[in-house]
mmCIF file of C-alpha atoms in Angstrom:
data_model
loop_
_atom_site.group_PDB
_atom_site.id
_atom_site.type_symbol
_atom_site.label_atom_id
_atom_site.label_comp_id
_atom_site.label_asym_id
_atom_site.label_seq_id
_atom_site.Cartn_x
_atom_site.Cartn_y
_atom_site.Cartn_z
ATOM 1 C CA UNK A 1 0.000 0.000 0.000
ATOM 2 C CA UNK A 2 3.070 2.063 1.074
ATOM 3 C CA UNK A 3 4.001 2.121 -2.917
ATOM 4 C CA UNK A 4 0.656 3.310 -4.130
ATOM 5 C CA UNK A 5 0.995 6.072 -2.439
ATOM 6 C CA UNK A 6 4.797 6.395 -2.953
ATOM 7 C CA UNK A 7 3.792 6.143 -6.758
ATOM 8 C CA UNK A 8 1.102 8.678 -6.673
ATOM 9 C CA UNK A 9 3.793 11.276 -5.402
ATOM 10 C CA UNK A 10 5.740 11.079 -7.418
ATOM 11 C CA UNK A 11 3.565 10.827 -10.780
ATOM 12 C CA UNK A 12 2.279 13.597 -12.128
ATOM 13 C CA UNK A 13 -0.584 13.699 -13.944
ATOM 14 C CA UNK A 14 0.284 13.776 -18.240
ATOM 15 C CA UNK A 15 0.432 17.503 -19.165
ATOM 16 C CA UNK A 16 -3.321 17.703 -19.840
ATOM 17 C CA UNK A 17 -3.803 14.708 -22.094
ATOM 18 C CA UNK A 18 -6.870 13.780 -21.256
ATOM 19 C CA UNK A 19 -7.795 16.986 -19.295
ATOM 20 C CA UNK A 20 -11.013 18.872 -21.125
ATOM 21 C CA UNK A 21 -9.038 22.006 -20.127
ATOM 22 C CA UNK A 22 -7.289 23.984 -22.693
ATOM 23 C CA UNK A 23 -3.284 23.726 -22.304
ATOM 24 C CA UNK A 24 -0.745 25.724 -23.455
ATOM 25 C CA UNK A 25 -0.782 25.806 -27.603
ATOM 26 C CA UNK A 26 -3.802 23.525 -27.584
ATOM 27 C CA UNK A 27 -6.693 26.033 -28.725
ATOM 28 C CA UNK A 28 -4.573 27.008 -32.075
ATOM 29 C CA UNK A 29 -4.321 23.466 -32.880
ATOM 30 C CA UNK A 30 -8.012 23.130 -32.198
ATOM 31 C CA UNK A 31 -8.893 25.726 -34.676
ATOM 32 C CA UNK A 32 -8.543 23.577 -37.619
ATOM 33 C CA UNK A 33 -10.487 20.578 -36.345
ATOM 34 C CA UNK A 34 -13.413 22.673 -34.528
ATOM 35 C CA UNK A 35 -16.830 22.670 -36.782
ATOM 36 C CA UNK A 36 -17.400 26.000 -38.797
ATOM 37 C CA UNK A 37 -20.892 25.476 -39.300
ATOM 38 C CA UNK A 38 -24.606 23.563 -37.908
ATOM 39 C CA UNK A 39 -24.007 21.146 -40.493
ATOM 40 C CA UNK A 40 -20.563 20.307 -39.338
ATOM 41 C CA UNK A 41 -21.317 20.360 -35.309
ATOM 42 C CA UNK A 42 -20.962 16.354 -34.274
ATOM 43 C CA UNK A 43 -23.637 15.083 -31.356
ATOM 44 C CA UNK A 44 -25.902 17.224 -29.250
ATOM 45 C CA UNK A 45 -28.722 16.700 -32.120
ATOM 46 C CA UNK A 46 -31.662 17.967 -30.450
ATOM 47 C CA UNK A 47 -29.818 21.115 -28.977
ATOM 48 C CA UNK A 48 -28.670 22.032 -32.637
ATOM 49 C CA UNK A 49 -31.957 21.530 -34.334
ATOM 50 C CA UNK A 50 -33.668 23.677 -31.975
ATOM 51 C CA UNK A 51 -30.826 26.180 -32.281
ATOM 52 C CA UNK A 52 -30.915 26.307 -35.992
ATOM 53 C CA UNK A 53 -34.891 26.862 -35.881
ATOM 54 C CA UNK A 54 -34.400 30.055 -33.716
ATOM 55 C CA UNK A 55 -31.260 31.555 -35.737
ATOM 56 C CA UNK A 56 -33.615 30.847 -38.473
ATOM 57 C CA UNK A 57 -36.795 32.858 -37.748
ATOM 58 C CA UNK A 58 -34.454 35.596 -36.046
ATOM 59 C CA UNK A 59 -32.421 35.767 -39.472
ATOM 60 C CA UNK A 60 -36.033 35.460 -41.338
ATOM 61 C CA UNK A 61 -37.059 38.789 -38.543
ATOM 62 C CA UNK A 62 -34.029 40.263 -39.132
ATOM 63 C CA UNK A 63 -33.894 41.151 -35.758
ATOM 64 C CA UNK A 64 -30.852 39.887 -33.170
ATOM 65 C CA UNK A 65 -31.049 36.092 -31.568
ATOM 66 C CA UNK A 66 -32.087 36.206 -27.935
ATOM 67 C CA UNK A 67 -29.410 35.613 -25.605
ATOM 68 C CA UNK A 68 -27.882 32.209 -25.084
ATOM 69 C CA UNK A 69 -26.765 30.413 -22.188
ATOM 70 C CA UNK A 70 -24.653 27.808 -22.547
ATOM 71 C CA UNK A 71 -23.595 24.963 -19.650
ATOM 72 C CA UNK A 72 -21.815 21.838 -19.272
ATOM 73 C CA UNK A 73 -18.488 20.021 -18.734
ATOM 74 C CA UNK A 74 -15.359 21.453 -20.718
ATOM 75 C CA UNK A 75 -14.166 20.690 -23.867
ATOM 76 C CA UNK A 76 -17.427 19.853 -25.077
ATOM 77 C CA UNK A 77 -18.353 22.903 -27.636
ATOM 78 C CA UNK A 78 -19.165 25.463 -25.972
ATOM 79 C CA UNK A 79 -17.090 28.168 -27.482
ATOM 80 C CA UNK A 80 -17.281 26.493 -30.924
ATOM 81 C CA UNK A 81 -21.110 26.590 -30.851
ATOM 82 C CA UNK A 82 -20.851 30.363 -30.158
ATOM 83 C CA UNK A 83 -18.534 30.945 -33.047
ATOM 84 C CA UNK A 84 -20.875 28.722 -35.394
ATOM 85 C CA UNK A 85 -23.537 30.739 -34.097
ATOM 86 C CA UNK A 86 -21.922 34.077 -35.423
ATOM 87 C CA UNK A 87 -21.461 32.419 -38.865
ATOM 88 C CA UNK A 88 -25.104 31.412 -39.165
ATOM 89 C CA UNK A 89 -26.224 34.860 -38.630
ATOM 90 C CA UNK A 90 -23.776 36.634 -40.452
ATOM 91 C CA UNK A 91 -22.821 38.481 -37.731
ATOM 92 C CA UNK A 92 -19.444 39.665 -35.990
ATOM 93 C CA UNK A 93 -18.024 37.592 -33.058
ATOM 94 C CA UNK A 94 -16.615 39.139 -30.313
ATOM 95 C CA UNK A 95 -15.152 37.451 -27.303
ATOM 96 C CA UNK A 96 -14.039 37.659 -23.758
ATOM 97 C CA UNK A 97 -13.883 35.954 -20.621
ATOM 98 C CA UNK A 98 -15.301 37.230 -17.089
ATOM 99 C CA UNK A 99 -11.776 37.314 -15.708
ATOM 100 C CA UNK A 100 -10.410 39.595 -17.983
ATOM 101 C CA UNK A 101 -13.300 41.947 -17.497
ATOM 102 C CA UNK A 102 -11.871 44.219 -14.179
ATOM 103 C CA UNK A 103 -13.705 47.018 -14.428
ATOM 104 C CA UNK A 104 -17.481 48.372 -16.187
ATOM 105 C CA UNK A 105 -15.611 50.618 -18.016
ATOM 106 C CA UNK A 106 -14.004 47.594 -19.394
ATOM 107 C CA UNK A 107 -17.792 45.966 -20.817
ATOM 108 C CA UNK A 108 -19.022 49.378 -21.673
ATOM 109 C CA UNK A 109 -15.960 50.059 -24.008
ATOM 110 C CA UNK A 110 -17.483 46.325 -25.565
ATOM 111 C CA UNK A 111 -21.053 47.004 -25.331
ATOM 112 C CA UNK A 112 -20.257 50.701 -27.218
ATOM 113 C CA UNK A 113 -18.285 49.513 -29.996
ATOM 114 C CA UNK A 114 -20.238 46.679 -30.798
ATOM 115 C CA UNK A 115 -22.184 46.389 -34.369
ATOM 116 C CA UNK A 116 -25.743 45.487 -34.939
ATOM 117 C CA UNK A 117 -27.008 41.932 -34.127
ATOM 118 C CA UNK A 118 -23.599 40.997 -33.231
ATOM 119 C CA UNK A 119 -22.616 38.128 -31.128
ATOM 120 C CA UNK A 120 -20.946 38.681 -27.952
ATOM 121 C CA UNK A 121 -19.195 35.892 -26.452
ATOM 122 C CA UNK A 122 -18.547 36.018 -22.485
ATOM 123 C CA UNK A 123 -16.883 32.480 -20.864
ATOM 124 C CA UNK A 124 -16.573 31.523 -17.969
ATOM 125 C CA UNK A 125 -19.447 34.040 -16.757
ATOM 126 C CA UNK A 126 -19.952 32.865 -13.268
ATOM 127 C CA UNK A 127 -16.965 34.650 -12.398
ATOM 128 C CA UNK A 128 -18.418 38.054 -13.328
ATOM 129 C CA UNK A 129 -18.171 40.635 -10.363
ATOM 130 C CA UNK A 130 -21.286 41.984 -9.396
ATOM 131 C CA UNK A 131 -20.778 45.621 -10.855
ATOM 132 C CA UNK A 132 -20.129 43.913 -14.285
ATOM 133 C CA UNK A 133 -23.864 42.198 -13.905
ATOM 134 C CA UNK A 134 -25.924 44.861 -12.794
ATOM 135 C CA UNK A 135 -24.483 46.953 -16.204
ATOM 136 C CA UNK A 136 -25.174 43.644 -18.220
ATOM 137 C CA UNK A 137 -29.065 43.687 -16.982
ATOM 138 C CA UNK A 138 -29.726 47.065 -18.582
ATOM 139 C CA UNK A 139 -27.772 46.216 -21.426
ATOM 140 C CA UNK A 140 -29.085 42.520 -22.151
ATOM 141 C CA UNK A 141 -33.185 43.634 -21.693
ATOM 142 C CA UNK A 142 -33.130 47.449 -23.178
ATOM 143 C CA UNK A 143 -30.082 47.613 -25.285
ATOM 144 C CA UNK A 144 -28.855 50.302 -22.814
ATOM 145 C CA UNK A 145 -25.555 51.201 -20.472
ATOM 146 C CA UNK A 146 -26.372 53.089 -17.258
ATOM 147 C CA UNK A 147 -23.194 55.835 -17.107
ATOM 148 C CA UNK A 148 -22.903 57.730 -14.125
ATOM 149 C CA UNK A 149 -21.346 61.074 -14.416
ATOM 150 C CA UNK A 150 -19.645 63.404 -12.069
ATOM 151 C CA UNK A 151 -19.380 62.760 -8.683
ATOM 152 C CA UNK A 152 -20.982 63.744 -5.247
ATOM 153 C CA UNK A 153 -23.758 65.708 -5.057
ATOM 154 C CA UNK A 154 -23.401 66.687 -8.605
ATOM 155 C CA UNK A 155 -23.665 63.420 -9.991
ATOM 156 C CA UNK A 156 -25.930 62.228 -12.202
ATOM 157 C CA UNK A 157 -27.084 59.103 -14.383
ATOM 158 C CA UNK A 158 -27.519 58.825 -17.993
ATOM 159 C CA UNK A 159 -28.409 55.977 -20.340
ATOM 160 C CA UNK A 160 -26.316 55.506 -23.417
ATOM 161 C CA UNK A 161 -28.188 53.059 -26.240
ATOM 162 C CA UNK A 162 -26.359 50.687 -28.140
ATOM 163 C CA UNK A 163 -26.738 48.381 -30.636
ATOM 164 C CA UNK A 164 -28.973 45.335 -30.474
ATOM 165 C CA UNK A 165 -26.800 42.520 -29.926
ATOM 166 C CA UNK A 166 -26.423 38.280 -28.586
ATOM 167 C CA UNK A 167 -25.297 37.695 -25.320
ATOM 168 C CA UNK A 168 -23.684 34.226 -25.375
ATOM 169 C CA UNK A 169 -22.594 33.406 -21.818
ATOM 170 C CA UNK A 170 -20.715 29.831 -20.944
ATOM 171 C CA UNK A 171 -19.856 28.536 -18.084
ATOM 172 C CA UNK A 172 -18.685 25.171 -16.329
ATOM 173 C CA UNK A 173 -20.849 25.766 -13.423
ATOM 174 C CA UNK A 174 -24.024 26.834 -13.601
ATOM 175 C CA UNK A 175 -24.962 26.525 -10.125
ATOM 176 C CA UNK A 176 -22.249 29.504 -9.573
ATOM 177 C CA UNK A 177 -24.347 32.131 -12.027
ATOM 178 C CA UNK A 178 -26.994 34.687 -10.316
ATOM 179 C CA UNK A 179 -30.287 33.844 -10.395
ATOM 180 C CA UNK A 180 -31.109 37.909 -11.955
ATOM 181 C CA UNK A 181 -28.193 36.593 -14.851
ATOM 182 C CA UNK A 182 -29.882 33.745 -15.797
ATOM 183 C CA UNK A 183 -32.971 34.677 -15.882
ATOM 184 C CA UNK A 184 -32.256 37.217 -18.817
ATOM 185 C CA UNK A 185 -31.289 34.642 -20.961
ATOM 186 C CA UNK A 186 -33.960 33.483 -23.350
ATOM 187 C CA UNK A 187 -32.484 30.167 -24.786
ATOM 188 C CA UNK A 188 -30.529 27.507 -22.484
ATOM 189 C CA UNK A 189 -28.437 24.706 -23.734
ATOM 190 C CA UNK A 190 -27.167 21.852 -21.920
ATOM 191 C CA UNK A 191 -24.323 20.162 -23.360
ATOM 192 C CA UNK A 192 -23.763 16.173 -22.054
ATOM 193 C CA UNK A 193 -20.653 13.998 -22.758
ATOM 194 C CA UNK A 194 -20.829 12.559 -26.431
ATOM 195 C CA UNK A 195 -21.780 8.901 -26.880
ATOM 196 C CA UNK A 196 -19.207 6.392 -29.243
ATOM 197 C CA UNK A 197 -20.885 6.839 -32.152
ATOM 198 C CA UNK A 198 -20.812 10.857 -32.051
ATOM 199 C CA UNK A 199 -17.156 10.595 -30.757
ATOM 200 C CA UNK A 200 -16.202 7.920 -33.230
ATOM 201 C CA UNK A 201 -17.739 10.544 -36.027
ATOM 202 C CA UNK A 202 -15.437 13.135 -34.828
ATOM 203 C CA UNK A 203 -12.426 10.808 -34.562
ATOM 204 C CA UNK A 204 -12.937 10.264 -38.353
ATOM 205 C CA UNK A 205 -13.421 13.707 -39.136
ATOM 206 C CA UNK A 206 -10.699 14.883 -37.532
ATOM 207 C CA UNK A 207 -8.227 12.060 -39.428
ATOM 208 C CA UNK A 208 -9.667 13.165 -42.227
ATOM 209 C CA UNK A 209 -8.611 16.667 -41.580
ATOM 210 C CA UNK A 210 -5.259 15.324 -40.189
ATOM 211 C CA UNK A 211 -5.198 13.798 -43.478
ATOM 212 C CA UNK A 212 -4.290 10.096 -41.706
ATOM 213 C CA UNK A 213 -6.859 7.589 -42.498
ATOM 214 C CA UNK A 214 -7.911 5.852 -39.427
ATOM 215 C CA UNK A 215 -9.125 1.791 -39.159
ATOM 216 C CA UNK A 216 -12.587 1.197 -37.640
ATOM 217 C CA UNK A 217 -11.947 -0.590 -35.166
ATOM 218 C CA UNK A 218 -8.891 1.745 -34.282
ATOM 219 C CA UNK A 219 -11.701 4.438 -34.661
ATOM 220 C CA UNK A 220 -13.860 2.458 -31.568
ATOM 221 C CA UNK A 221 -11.324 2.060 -29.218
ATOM 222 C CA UNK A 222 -10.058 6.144 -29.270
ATOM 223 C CA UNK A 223 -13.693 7.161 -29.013
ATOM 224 C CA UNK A 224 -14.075 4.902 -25.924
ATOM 225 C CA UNK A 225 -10.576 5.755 -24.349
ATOM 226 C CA UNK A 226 -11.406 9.919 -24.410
ATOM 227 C CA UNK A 227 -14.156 10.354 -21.828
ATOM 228 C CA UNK A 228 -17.135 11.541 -24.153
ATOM 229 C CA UNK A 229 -15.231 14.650 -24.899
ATOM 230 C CA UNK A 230 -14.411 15.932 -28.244
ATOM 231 C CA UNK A 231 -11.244 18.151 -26.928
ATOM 232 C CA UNK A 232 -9.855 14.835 -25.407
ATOM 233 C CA UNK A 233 -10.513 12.948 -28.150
ATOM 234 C CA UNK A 234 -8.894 14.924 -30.695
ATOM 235 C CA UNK A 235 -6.061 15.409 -28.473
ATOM 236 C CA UNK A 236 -5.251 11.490 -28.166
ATOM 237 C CA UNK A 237 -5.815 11.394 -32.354
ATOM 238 C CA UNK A 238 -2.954 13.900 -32.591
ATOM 239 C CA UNK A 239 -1.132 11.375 -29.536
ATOM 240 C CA UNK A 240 -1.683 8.224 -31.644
ATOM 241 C CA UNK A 241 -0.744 9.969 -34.991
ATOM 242 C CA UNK A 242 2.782 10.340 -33.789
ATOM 243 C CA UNK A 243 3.291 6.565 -32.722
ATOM 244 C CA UNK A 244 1.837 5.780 -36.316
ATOM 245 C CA UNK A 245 4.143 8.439 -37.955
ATOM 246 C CA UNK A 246 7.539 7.500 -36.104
ATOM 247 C CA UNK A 247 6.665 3.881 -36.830
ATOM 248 C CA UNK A 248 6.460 4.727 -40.387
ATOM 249 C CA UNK A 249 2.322 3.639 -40.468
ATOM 250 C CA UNK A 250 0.278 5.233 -43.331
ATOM 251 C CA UNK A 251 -2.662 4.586 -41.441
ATOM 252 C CA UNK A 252 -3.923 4.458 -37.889
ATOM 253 C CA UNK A 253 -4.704 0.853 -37.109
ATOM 254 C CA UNK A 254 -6.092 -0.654 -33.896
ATOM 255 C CA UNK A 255 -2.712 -2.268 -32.802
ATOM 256 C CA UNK A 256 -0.813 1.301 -33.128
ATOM 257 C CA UNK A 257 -3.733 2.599 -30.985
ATOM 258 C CA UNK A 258 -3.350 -0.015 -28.363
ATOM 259 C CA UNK A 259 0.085 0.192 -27.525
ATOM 260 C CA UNK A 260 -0.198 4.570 -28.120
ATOM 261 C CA UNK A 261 -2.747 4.049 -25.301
ATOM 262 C CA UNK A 262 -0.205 1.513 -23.376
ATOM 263 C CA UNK A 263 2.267 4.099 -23.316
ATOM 264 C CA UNK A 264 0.463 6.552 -22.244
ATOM 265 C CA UNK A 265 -0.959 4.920 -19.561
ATOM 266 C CA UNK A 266 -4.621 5.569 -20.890
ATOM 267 C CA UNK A 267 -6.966 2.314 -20.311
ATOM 268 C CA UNK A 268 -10.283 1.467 -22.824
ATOM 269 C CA UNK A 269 -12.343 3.375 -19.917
ATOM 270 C CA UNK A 270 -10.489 6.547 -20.583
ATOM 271 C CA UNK A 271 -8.450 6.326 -17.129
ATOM 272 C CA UNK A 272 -5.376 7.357 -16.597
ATOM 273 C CA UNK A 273 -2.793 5.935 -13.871
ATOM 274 C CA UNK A 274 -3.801 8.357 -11.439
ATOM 275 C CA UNK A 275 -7.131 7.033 -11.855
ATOM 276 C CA UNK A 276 -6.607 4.154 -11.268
ATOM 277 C CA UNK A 277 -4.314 4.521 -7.951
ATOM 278 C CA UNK A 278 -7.177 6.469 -6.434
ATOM 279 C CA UNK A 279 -10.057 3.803 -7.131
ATOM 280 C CA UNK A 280 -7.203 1.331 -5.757
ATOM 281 C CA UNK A 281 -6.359 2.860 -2.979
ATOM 282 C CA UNK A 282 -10.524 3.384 -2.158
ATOM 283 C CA UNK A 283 -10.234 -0.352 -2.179
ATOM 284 C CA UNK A 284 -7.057 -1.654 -0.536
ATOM 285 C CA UNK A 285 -6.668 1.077 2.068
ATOM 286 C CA UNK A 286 -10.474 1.740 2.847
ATOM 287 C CA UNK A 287 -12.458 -1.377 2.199
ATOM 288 C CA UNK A 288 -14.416 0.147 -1.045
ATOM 289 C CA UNK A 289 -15.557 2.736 1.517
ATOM 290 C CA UNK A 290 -16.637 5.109 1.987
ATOM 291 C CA UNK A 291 -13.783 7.650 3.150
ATOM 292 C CA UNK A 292 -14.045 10.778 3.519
ATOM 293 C CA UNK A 293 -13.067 13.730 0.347
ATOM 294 C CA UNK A 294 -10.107 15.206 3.140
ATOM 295 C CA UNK A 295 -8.845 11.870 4.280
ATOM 296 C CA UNK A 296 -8.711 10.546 0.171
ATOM 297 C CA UNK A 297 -7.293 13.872 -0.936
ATOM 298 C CA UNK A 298 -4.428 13.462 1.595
ATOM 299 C CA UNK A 299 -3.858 9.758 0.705
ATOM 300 C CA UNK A 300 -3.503 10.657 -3.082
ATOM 301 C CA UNK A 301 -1.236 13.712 -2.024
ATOM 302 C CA UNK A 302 -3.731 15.993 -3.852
ATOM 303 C CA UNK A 303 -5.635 18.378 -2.244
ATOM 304 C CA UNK A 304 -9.472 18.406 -2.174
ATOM 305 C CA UNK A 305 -10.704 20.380 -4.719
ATOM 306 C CA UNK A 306 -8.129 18.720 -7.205
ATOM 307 C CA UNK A 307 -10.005 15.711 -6.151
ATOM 308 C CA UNK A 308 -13.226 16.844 -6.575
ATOM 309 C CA UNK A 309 -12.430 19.140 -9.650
ATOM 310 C CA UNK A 310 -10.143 17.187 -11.885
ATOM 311 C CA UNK A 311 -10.402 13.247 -10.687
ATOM 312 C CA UNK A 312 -13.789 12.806 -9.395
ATOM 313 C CA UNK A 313 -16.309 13.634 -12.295
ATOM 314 C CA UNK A 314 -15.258 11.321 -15.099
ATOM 315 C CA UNK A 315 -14.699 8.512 -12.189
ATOM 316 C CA UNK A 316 -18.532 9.166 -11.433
ATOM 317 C CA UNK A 317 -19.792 9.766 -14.721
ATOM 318 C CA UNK A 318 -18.134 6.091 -15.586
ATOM 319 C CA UNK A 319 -20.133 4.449 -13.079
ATOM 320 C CA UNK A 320 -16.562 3.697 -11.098
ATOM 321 C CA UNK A 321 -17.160 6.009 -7.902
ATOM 322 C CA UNK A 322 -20.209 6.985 -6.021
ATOM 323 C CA UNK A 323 -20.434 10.367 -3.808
ATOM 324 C CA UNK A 324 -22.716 9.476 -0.416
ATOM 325 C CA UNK A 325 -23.337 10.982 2.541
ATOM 326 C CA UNK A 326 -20.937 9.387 4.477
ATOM 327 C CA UNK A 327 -18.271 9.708 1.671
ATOM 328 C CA UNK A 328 -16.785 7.787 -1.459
ATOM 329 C CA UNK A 329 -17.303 4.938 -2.229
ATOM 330 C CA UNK A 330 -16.040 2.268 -5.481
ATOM 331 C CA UNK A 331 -18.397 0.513 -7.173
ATOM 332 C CA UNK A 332 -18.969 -3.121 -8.829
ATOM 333 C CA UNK A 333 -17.432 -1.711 -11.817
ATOM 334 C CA UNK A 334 -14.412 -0.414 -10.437
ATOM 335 C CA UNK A 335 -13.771 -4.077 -9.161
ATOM 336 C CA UNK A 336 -14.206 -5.717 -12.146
ATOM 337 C CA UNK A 337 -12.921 -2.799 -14.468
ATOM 338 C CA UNK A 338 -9.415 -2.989 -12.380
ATOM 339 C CA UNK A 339 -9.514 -7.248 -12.134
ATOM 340 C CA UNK A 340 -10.231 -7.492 -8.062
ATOM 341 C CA UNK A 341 -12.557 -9.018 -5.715
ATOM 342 C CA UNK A 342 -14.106 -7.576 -2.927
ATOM 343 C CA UNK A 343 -14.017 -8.967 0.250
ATOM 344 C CA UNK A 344 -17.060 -11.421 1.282
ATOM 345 C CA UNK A 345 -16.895 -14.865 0.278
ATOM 346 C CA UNK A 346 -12.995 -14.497 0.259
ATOM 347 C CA UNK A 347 -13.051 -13.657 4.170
ATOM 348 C CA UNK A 348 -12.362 -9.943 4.031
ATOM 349 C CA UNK A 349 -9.544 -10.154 1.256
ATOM 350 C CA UNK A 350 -8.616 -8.587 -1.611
ATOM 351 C CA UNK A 351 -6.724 -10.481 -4.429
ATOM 352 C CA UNK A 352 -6.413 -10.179 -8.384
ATOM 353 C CA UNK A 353 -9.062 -12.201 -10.144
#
């Protein structure tokens, strides 16, 4: 047990290869495999259909979409959907994230500039201070900016109008946006993880792009390995590309896949080894469970909110980990997915099946 832990310290996790973050260099080389258009966006079908009906009858109005509010884990479209939204209407794309927004002089230098029916892209928006939202209500339901000018008892407020415009606001937590914020939006999307036969549509689009043709089966086995994320999954494609290119392949088969996905430690579940070493040490330390999110996070030699931030959600999403009451817990699957037994009929041990 001592060397799980021993192993965990001193592994660190692959420089965001199968993190839906962005890494350094990663959103230029995402440019040229991201969608340009409704007809090109891969998966969330009944999100896009809807979407194209109402950039449809606003285009048909010739009036400026209502705002959109997009959620959901990263790296699954968000920003390109806002971007493909611009296209469709014809309309100018401007973007930002909350961060970078300090001060409402910052937004109202936007908001002022901005042309007619133009899309305005703001991520990450549940870290928008509260000055920045109060401006954004005026501006999102009248097409207005509150200014005050002067100061003390001289002061007064004016209303500067500007142009009709598309609030598109995405964010990774929802649950972190004001209630006032989201209730301004008039169209919600949800985005879930992909399924294989979306991701295995994008792995073959993006080979095709790549301009490496890429086996069926090969095709299978990356979509499964990338955690229902598009980002991930084109980030492995460019991984397994290199094996195939040193080793002189013209063509991405499944056994250059299998041993790319040896090497870098990367399982048919989409784990990686620090994966793994958590869901083991649930099990050989703990029982299964449950423990505690303090007492794991110190075992792992991460702390909490790494745990809960980074490791957790794909663990849960694959059915691997359960969150209860009295802490975490491994599942069925995590037994069988990692070849163990619990204990019961083997008298409280745990050995390799």
């Amino acid at each position: 047990m001592g060397k799980i832990k021993d192993a965990i310290n001193k592994t660190s996790v692959p420089a965001g290869l199968l993190s839906p973050e962005i890494s350094a260099g990663d959103d230029n080389r995402d440019t040229a495999l991201r969608p340009h258009s409704m007809d090109e966006f891969i998966g969330q079908k009944a999100m896009i259909e809807n979407l194209q009906v109402f950039i449809e009858a606003a285009k048909a109005r010739k009036e400026s979409l209502d705002h959109l509010f997009l959620t959901g884990p990263p790296g699954l479209g968000k920003t390109t959907l806002a971007q493909i939204v611009a296209h469709e209407l014809g309309a100018d794309f401007k973007v930002t994230s909350a961060p970078a927004l300090d001060k409402p002089k910052d937004l109202a230098g936007i908001l002022t500039t901005i042309t007619a029916n133009a899309v305005f892209f703001i991520d990450e928006i549940h870290r928008l201070k509260p000055a920045m939202e109060e401006m954004l209500y005026i501006a999102m339901e009248d097409y207005e900016l509150d200014w005050i000018i002067g100061q003390g008892p001289s002061a007064r407020t004016i209303r500067i109008p500007i142009q009709p415009f598309t609030l598109v606001g995405a964010t990774t937590k929802a649950g972190n946006v004001s209630s006032p914020l989201i209730s301004r939006f008039g169209i919600t999307c949800r985005f879930s993880f992909y399924d294989a036969k979306d991701m295995e549509a994008i792995v073959r689009r993006s080979a095709g792009i790549l301009k490496i043709p890429v086996e069926d089966k090969a095709a299978s086995l990356l979509a499964r390995s990338a955690r229902g994320t598009p980002r991930v999954v084109n980030r492995l494609l460019r991984r397994v590309r290199d094996f195939a290119q040193i080793k002189g392949g013209q063509v991405i088969d499944l056994k250059t896949v299998e041993q790319a996905l040896n090497k870098l430690e990367v399982d048919s579940l989409g784990l990686e080894r620090h994966d793994r070493e958590i869901l083991k040490i649930i099990i050989t330390r703990y029982a299964g469970g449950p423990v505690g999110a303090e007492t794991l996070a110190i075992s792992i030699g991460e702390s909490v909110d790494t745990l809960e931030d980074y490791y957790e959600p794909y663990l849960i999403q694959a059915g691997l980990l359960q969150r209860t009451p009295r802490g975490r817990m491994v599942t069925a699957l995590a037994y069988e997915h990692l070849g163990l037994e619990s204990a019961g009929s083997a008298g409280g041990l745990l050995f390799n099946s």
